[in-house]
Amino acid sequence: MPSIDRSADHSVELKESPAILGFAALQDLLNLARVNSLWPMTFGIACCSIEMMAAGMARFDLDRFGIIFRSTPRQSDVMIVAGTISHKFVPTIKTLWEQMPGPKWVIAMGNCAISGGPFAYEGQYAIVNGADKFLPVDIYVPGCPPRPEGLIQGLLQLQKKITKGTIDANRRAEKAARRAKK
Amino acid sequence: MLNIKTIDDASINERVYQLNLGPQHPSTHGVLHLLLKLDGEVVIAADPIVGYSHRGHEKMAENRIWEQFLPNTSRIDYLSGLIYNQGYCMAVEKLCGIEVPERAEYIRVITSELNRISSHLLGIMAFVMDIGAFTPFLYGWDDREHVLDLLERVTGSRLTYCYNRFGGVRNDIDQEFCDGTRRFIDRLRGRFKDYHNLITENIIFIKRTRGVGIITEETALEFGVTGPSLRGSGVNYDVRKNEPYSVYPEFDFEIPVRKEGDVMARYQVRMAEMEQSMNIIEQALDNLPEGPVRSHVPRFIDPPAGDIYFAFESARGAVGYYIVSDGTRVPYRIKVRTPSFSNLFVLTRVLPGNFIADAIATLGSIDVVVPEIDR
Amino acid sequence: MFPQMMQSGLYDFFFVFIFFIISIALSLVMVTFNALIGPNFMGEKKTDTYESGMAPIKTAWMQFGASYYLFALIFLAFDVDVLYLFPVLLIYQKGAGFSELTALILFLFLISLAIVYAWRKGVFIWR
Amino acid sequence: MPTEGQKKLLEELKNSLTRALPEGRITSGDYARTGCHLEVRLSDVGMRRVAAVMKDKRFHLETITAVDFPGSFELIYLYSTYYDDICRVIAHIQILKDASPHTVSAIYPGAIWLEREIYDFFGIRFLDHPDLRRILNPDNADYFPLLKTFGKTKLTEEIDDILC
């Protein structure tokens, strides 16, 4: 098998310097603020981008979680990798990831971004099998394409991960269910 | 720490600036990279660079059996997935001479036309959003969700369908689906008044689209443009009418054609086409025959050796499967002729001379789906 | 120090001084606080100009059309005009009847003649 | 059930094609089975003459593709017409594995990118092509994916392995 573009192998090197005034209580307080305004970057590659758009529209309405799609990496916190990552697109994804400021997270949406999905087979020459080959992925949303509710649950799971559990949509839902039963 | 680039004097007296309307751009409907040479606001040359979502569908066709390629077909153009599904199944049925029961043909036409409406809804509203109107996008998606609910009841998925099989469709449609479709069509007809008030009579929209990005019939012929982009330039070519397939000859619908060939004409053709699709669905629902939905086909089919080209009409234009089979259980070669490929590269002839804003409006009106170009 | 300032009429400027101090402090806090509490990710492409994911081909420091400059001139005409409207606020309610309103409209009309002149000269035709 | 216009158009096409390509085998195809009304079989050269005849009959170039047969490549040119009487002409041109056919982009400008795609997938270099470079694969890729010798194709795999 001739050499296939191996640019995807070395992941993105970022020099992360933690906050100077970074004591835990302050960071937790700030995380509560960050969590309720997760601005993803519009960055749809393939079919999953349509379901990401559907999640942003009237019926599933991501705005109620404070999630507004920004088209430039300079103003976004979350990079939702929605679609198949081809070798030709890897340098661009790395550039966009490096150009995003401050605390940032990655959601791998759809089977293609998780593991190459329906296009992953032994002789595949065109795609990278998964975003975690070169990006620090936080949340994996399975599905081909995942339903908009799946993406919303992924974002809520990201909220739980950022605030280390203090904001937990599922726990709130269970409490509401218990209250309703009483 | 801030690296101020030194100004080399070569670039000072040069007026042509190269701009990347790049892979990650809200108006390119996916990962299309348009390299524009600009003189101030005016586009001098446009070079579309594609391949950012190339997944190798045609290579996958050569290492899996005929049935395994079905899921790929709806991922080539995920906005008209059912139409591509129907096309692939009809091409293989024609190759093997498989009979399809009457009811299955009607169900295929109903689901394909619903899929065409949902694809046009998204194509038009995304194009209108590129010009700056965000509200129609919300209305369009509201209607689209209704179509997706209907299709999800029957096919099980919202976007990447795999509903057609060789010899028919996967399962039957029930009365609830038929009533739901009729309710949806009445509702959408009412919504067309809103769309015309909101978009067609909007003075800003008219100023931005009238006389912009004109594709002449000659250019269309040279580049092989098909679909609404061609019917906006005065050529009455629709594969459903010109090369009738399936049960389309039994419905009477006409093909909307406009003469001007500008961005407004292509938009009006798509709006009129949605109304025609609704006529077809109603006629198909009215005389939906009874009977089985799938003829008996062996689990693994062995088509005879030979090659076949089957053309059908997707929301973006004439799609064609060129299939070469060598009589075994695995296709020898499948070439998918996608309309967006030819429609996109006509931009290299149409864009020079316009402003950037017009270039984005023209790109939106061509309504490309990028994985369809990259395959 | 305070009583002398009262007689010498500097009293009004004291408030301007306080306002100035607060604005400086506010902006400083906003910038430094941001740098202090936020983590910093530095990659080699972070400071490149963002051009939809690709490396910009050429620097944008080059000649550009004169029409951009003329367009800016028209903005300037109205920007200066707004500057003169500030004092009008102070004395607006003192006068009786409509004299101030007519003066204001006349002033605005005269300034907008600049727009008409530029329009006739063809600034808005982009070539 | 070919219409009058169709039969007339087919006759005209057959005559002008046989005049332009004496060495080509021109047979009328069976539309119901292969989807094409007229088949032109050539070897090595003649794609520009076919394109010229098609252009003045106002046909549009639907697509160009290639098929990698064990002994040779086969270039497929598909022309069809926009106007009322449907007619599709397919030209099979057999070329050697290392031949470099001539481009038809002078007659059909849309062919520039179709031919770039064929070069990208098969490595067939087209003569006098305005800018022959890769279109879908990364520019530094050194493989031609759709060749039967590259990667996983039926030839290199047993079918049962695929079915399991």
GROMACS .gro file of C-alpha atoms in nm, chain B residues 18 35 59 84 114 124 126 130 175 200 204 224 251 265 297 327 360:
model
   17
  200GLN     CA    1  -0.644   3.646  -0.360
  217LEU     CA    2  -1.025   3.078  -0.442
  241LYS     CA    3  -1.383   0.281  -0.464
  266TYR     CA    4  -3.053   0.850  -0.506
  296LEU     CA    5  -4.148   1.440  -0.038
  306ILE     CA    6  -3.391   2.784  -0.094
  308ALA     CA    7  -3.003   2.847   0.300
  312ASP     CA    8  -2.675   3.387   0.250
  357GLN     CA    9  -5.315   0.517   0.628
  382THR     CA   10  -4.035   3.706  -0.340
  386ILE     CA   11  -3.396   4.390  -0.091
  406GLY     CA   12  -2.349   2.030  -1.884
  433PHE     CA   13  -4.904   1.186  -1.355
  447ALA     CA   14  -3.519   3.289  -1.198
  479VAL     CA   15  -3.570  -1.124  -0.526
  509GLY     CA   16  -2.162  -1.090  -1.392
  542ILE     CA   17  -2.209   3.455  -0.284
   0.00000   0.00000   0.00000
